[in-house]
Coordinates of C-alpha atoms in Angstrom, one line a residue:
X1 CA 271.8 162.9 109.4
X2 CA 274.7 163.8 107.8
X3 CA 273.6 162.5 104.3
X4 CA 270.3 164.0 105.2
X5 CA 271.9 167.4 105.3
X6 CA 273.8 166.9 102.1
X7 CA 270.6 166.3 100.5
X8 CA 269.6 170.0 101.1
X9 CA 272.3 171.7 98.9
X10 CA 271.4 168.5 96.1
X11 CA 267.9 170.6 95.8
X12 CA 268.6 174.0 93.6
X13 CA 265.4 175.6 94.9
X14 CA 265.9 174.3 98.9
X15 CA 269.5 175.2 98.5
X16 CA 269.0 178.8 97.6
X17 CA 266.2 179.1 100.8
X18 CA 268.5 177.7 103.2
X19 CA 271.3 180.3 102.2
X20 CA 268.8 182.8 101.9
X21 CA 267.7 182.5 105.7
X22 CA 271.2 182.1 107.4
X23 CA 272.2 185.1 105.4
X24 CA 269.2 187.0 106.8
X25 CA 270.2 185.8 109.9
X26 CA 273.5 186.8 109.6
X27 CA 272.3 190.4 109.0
X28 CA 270.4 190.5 111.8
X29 CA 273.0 189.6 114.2
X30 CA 275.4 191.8 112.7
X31 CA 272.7 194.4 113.6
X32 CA 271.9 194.0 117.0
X33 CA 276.2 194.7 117.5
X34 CA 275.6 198.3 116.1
X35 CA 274.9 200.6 119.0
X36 CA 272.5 203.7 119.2
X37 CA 273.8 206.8 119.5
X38 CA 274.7 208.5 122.6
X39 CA 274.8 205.7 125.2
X40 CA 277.4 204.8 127.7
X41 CA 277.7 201.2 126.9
X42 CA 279.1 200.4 130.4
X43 CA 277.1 201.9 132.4
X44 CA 274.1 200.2 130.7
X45 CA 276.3 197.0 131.2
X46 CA 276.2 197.6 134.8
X47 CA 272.7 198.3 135.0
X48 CA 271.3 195.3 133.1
X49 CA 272.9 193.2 135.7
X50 CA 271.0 194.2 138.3
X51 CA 267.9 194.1 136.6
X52 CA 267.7 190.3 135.9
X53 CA 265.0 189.0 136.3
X54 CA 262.7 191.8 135.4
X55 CA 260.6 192.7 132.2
X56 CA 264.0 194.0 130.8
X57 CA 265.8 191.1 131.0
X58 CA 262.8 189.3 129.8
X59 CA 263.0 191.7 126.5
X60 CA 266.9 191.0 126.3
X61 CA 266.5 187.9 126.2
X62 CA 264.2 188.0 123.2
X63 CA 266.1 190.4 121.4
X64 CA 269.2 188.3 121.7
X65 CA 271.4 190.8 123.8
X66 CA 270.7 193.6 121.7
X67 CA 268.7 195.8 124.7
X68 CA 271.6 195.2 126.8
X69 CA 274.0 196.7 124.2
X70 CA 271.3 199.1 123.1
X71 CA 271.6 198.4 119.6
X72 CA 269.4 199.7 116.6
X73 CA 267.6 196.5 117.0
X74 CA 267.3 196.9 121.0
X75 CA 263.4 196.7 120.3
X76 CA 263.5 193.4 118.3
X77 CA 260.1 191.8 117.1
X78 CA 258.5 192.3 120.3
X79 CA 256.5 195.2 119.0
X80 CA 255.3 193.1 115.8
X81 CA 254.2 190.0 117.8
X82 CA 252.6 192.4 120.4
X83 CA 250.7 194.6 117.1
X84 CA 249.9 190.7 116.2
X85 CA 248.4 189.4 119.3
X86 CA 246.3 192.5 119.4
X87 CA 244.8 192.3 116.1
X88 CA 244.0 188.5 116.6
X89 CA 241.8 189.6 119.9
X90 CA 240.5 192.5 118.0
X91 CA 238.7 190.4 115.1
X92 CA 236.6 189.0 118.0
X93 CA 235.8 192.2 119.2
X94 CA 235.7 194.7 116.2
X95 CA 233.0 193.5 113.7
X96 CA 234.9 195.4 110.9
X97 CA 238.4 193.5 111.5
X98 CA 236.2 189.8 111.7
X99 CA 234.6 190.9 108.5
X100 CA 238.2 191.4 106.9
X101 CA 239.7 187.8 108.5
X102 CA 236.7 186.1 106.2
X103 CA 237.6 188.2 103.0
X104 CA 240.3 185.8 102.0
X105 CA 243.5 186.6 101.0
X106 CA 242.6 190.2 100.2
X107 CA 241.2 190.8 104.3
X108 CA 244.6 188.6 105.2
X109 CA 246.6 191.6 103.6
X110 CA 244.8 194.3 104.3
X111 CA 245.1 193.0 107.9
X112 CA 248.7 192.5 107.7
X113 CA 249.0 196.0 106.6
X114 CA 247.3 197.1 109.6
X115 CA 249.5 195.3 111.9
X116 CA 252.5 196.8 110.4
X117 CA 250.8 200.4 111.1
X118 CA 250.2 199.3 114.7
X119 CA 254.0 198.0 114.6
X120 CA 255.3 201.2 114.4
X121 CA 253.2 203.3 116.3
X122 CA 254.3 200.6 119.4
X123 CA 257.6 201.1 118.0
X124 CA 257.6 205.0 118.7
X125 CA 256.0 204.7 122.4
X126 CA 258.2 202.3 123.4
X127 CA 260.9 204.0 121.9
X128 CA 260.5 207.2 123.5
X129 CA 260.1 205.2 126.9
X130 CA 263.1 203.7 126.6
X131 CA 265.0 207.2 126.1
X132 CA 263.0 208.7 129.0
X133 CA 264.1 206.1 130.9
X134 CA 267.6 205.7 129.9
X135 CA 268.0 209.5 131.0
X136 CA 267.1 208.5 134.2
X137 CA 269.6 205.1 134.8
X138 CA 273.0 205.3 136.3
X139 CA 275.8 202.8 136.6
X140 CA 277.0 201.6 139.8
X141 CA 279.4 204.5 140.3
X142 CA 276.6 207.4 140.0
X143 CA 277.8 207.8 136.4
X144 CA 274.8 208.8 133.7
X145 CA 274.1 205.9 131.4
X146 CA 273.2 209.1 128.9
X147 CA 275.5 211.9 129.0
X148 CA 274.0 214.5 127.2
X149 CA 270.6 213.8 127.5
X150 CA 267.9 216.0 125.7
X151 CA 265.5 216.3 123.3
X152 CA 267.8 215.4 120.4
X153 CA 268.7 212.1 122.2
X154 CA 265.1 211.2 122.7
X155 CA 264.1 212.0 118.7
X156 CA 267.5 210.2 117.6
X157 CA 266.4 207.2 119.6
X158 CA 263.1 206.8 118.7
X159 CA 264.2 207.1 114.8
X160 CA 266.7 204.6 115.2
X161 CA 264.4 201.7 117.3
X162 CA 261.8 202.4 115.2
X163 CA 263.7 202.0 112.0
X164 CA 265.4 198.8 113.7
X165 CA 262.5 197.4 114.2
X166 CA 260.9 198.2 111.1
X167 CA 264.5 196.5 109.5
X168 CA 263.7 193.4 111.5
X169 CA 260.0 192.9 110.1
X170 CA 261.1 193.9 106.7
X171 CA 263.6 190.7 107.3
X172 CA 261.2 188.0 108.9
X173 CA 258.6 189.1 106.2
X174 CA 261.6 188.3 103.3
X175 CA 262.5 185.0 105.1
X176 CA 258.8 184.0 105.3
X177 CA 258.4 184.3 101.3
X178 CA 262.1 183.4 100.1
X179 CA 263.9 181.4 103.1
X180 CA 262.2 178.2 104.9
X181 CA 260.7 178.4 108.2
X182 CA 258.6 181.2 109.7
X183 CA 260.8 184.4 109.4
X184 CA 259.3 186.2 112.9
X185 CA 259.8 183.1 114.8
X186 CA 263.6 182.2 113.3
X187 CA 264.6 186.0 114.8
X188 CA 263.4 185.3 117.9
X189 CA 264.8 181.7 117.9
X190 CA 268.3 183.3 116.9
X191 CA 267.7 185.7 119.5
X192 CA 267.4 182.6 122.3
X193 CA 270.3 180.5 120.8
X194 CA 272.5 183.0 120.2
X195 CA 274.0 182.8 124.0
X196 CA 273.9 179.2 124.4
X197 CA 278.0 179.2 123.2
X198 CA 278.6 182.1 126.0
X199 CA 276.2 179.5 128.4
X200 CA 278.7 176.3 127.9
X201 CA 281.4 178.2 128.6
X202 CA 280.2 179.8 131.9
X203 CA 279.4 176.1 132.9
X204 CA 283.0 174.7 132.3
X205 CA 284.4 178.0 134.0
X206 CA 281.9 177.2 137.1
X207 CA 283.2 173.6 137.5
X208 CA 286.8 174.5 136.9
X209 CA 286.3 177.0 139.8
X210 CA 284.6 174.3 142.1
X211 CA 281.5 176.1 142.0
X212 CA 279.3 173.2 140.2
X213 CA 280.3 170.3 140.6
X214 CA 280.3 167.3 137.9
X215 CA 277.5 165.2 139.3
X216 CA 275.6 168.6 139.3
X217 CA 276.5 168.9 135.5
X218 CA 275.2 165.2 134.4
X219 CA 272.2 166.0 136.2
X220 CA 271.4 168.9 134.3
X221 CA 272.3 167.6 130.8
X222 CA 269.7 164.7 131.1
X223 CA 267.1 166.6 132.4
X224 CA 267.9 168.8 129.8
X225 CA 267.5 165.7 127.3
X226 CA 263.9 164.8 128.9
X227 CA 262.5 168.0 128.7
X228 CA 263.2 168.9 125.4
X229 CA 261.9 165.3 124.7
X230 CA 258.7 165.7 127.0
X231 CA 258.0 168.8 124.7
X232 CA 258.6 167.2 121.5
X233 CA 256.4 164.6 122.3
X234 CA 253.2 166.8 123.7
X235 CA 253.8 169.9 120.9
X236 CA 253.0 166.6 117.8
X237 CA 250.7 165.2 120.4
X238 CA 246.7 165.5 119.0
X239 CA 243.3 164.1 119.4
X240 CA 242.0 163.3 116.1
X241 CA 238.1 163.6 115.8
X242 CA 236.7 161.5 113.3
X243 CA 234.3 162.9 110.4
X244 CA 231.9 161.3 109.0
X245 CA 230.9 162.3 105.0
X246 CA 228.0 161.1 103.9
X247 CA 227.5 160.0 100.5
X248 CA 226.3 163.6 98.6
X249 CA 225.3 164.6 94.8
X250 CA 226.9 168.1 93.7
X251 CA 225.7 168.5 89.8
X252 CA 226.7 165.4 87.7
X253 CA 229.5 164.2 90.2
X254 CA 228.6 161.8 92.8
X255 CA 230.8 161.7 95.9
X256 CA 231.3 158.4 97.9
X257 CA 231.0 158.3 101.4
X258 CA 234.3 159.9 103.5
X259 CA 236.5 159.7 107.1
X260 CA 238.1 162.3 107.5
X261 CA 239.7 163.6 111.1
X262 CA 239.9 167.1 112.6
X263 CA 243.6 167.5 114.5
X264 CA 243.5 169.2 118.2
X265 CA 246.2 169.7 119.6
X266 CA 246.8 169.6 123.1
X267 CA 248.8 172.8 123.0
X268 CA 246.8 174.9 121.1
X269 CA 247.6 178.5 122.5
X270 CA 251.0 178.0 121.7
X271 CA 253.9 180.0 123.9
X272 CA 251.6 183.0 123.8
X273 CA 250.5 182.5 127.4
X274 CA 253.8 182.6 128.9
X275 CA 254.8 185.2 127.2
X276 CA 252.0 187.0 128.6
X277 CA 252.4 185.7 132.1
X278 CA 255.9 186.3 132.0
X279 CA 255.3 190.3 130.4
X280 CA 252.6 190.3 133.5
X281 CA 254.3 188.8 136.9
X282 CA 257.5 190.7 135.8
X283 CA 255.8 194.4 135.7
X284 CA 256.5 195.0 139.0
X285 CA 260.1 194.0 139.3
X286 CA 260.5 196.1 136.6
X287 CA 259.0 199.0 138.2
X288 CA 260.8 199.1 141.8
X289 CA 264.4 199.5 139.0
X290 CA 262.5 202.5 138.6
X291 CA 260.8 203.4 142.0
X292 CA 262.4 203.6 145.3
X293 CA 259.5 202.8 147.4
X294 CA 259.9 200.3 150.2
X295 CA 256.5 198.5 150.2
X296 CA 256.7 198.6 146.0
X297 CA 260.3 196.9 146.2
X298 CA 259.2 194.2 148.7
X299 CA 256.1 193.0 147.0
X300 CA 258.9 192.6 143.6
X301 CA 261.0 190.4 145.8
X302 CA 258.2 188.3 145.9
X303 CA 257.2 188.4 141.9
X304 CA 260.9 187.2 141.1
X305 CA 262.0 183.5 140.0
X306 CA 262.4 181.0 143.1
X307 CA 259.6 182.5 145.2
X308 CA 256.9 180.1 145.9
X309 CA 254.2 183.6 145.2
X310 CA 256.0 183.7 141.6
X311 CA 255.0 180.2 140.8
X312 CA 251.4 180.6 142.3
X313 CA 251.2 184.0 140.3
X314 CA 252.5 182.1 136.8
X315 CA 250.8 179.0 136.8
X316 CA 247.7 180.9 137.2
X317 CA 248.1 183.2 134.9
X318 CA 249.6 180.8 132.2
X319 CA 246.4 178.7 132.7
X320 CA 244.0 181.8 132.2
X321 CA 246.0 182.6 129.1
X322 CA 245.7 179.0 127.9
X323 CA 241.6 179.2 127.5
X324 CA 242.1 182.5 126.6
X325 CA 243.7 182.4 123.5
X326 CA 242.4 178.9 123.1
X327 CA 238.5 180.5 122.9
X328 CA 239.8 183.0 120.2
X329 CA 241.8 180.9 118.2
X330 CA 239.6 178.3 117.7
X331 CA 235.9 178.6 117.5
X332 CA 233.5 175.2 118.0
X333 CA 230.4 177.1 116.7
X334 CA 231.8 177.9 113.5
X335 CA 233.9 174.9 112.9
X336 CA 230.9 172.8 113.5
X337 CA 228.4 174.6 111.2
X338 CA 230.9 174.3 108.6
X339 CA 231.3 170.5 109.0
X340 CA 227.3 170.4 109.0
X341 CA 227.0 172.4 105.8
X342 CA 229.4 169.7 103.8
X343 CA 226.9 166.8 105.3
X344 CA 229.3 165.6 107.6
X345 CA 229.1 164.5 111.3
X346 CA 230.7 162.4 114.0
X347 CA 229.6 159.1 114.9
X348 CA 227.2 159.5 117.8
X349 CA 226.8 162.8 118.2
X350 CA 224.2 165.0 116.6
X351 CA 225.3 167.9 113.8
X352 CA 225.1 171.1 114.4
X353 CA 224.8 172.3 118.6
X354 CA 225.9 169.0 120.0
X355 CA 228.8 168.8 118.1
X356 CA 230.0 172.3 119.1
X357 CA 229.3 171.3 122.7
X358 CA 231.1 167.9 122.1
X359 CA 233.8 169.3 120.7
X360 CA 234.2 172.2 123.2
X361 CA 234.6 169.8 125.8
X362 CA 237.3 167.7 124.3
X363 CA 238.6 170.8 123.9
X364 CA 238.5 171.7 127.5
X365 CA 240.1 169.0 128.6
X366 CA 243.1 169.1 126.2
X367 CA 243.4 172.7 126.9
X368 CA 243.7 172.0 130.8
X369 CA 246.5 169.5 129.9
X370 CA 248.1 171.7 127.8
X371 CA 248.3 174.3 130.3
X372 CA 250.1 172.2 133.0
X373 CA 252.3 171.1 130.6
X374 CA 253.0 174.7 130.0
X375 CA 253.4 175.3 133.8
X376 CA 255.8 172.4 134.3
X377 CA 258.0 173.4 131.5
X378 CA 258.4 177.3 132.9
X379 CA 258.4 177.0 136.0
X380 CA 261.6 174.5 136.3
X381 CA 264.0 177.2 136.3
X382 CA 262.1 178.2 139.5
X383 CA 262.5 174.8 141.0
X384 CA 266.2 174.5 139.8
X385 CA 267.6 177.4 141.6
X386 CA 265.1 178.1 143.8
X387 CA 264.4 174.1 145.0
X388 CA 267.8 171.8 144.2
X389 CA 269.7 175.2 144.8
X390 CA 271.9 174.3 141.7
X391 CA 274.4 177.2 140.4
X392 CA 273.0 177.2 136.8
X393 CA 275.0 179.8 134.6
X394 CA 271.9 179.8 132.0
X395 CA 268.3 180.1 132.7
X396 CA 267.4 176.8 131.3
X397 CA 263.6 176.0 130.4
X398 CA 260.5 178.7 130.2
X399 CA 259.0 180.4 127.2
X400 CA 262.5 180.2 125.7
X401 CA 263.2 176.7 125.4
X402 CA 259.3 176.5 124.4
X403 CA 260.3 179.0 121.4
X404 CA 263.4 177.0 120.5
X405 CA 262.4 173.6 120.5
X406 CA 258.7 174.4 118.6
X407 CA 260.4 176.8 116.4
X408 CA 263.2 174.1 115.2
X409 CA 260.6 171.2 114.7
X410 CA 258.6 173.3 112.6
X411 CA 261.8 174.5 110.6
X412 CA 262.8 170.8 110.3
X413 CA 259.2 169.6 109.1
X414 CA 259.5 172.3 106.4
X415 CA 263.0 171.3 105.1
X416 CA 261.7 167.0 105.5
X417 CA 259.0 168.5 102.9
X418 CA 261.0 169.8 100.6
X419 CA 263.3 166.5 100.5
X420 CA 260.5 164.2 100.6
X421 CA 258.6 165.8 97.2
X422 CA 261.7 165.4 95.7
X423 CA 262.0 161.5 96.6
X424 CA 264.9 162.5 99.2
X425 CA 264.9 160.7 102.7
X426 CA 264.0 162.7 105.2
X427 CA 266.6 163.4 108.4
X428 CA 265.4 160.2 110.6
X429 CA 265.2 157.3 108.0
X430 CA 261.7 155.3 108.0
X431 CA 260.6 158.1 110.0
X432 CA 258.3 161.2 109.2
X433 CA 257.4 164.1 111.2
X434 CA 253.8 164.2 111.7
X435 CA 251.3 164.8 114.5
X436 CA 251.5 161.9 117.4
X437 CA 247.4 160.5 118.4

């Protein structure tokens, strides 16, 4: 490993990306320590804690901290990723945006440019949300979390989220092009990480204190270990279909017979349908911080990690969410029409309508596995607090440990790339990463 990582900094070109993306990152963090103007930071302090659990802590979490500290970069991606999702379900819908997504590279852009509009204009709503509300918070002592509220707060707020978050994009787009990895998806993965120092040390503090005790501690670190190996092992896991080419004439070239395979993998939607789920069950937490209505309040109780309802609610929804965004992301109409327009087929099944129906109910099935894969992974927080009753100082599992471990495999299969073109072992010797039948 060591050698492996040495290798890196041998390659000019890879050497200059990796730099490139931990400086970004750098920048990023440095920003989400600078705070916007006119907030008491301690009174905000005061108030995030009691709203764990909730959409905000949710958000927080994302953002690395920087909602709590309500930093320029309080907003973090979640407004691109949101502008994103919506465009994706909008080329189903609007015939003008599924026109552009088959233009090429030229609809790509022109689609990219749209989502950077639809960045900003979330940007500004939820911007001027989050001033509204902040007028409204108080610490624990009755103090105002703003103390000279206004409408030159609310303007200077919604300029500096929106500018923050426009910073951010501008940074996970130059990471993208000139670093390694995805550049959106290392921001939030830095987001995530960043408190896993702050989440060791509240875990020796706990047993020191006699509040967790050791046995308690082992038990943790290797389940730990197996999940994050279960979810290795089912995010490369696919089911290969085989393609058939048949032998085929295209001017003077004659092409021999082919096998190729078409990948599916068994998580397909990705973490989009907890982070839906999550944005979803969590409204209405969020809203009794903000309502003081009895039945309101009760019926959040519920909807918060370590009730059985919560479970019920997410598993359900994070299984819609999985055919969801499984239908729009892939389509088994198209992709079979294209396989019967380059004279291919697979063996047994007819081109054209039986292999979309073939391959929609492979599909199915993988899709329904995915999805309680999904389930099991977020709702073991649930069943560690809530179930073993363990005194966990971090929230371990859920979309976030989803995020981290995807985002780092993909990061690693870039950099393996790199070294491998370059006739440099890759980080596991004799070993590639690559998609597991």
């Amino acid at each position: 490993m060591l050698e492996a990582f040495q290798n890196i900094f041998r390659i000019p070109e890879l050497k200059k990306r990796v730099l490139f993306t931990l400086g970004m990152l750098a920048v990023y963090r440095v920003g989400c320590h600078i705070p916007t103007p006119g907030v008491d930071a301690v009174a905000l302090s005061h108030f995030f804690k009691q709203a764990q659990g909730t959409l905000l802590g949710l958000f927080d979490m994302f953002s690395g901290g920087a909602l709590e500290r309500m930093s320029v970069f309080a907003l973090g991606i979640m407004p691109y990723i949101s502008s994103s999702i919506i465009f994706q379900l909008m080329t189903v819908v609007v015939p003008a945006i599924e026109k552009l997504s088959k233009e090429g590279e030229a609809g790509r852009k022109k689609i990219t440019q749209y989502t950077r509009y639809g960045t900003m204009v979330l940007s500004i709503v939820q911007g001027a949300g989050i001033a509204i509300g902040l007028e409204s918070m108080r610490g624990p002592a009755g103090e105002l979390v703003i103390p000279s509220p206004g409408w030159s707060f609310r303007l200077m707020t919604i300029i500096t989220l929106t500018a923050g978050t426009a910073f951010i994009m501008w940074l996970g787009e130059q990471m993208s092009e000139r670093g390694i990895g995805n550049g959106i998806s290392l921001i939030i993965f830095a987001g995530i990480v960043v408190g896993i120092p702050g989440a060791v040390g509240n875990t020796f503090k706990l047993i020191n204190s006699g509040n967790m005790s050791l046995f308690s501690l082992i038990f943790v670190v290797v389940l730990m270990v197996a999940v994050i190996a279960a979810i290795v092992f089912v995010e490369r896991g696919q089911r290969r279909l085989p393609i058939h080419y048949a032998k085929r004439v295209s001017g003077l070239k004659t092409f021999s017979p082919q096998i190729s395979h078409l990948p599916l993998k068994v998580n397909m939607a990705g973490v989009i349908p907890p982070i839906f789920a999550s944005s979803i069950i969590m409204f209405p937490a969020t809203v009794a911080n903000f309502v003081s209505v009895p039945a309101v309040q009760q019926f959040a109780k519920m909807l918060t990690p370590g009730h059985w309802l919560y479970n019920v609610f997410y598993v359900a929804f994070i299984v819609f969410f999985c055919y969801f965004y499984t239908a729009i992301t892939f389509n088994p109409v198209d992709v079979a029409e294209n396989i019967k327009k380059h004279n291919g087929y697979i063996p047994g099944i007819r081109p054209g309508k039986e292999t979309s129906e073939f391959m929609d109910s492979v599909l199915t099935r993988l899709t329904f596995a995915g999805a309680i894969y999904i389930s099991l992974v977020c709702v073991l927080p649930s069943l560690l607090i809530g179930g073993f009753k363990l005194n966990l100082p971090f929230y371990f599992g859920g979309t976030s440990l989803l995020i981290a471990v995807g985002v780092g495999m993909d990061t690693v299969a870039q950099i393996e790339s790199h070294l491998i073109t370059r006739n440099y072992e890759g980080f596991l010797k004799g070993v590639r990463i690559r998609g597991r039948r």
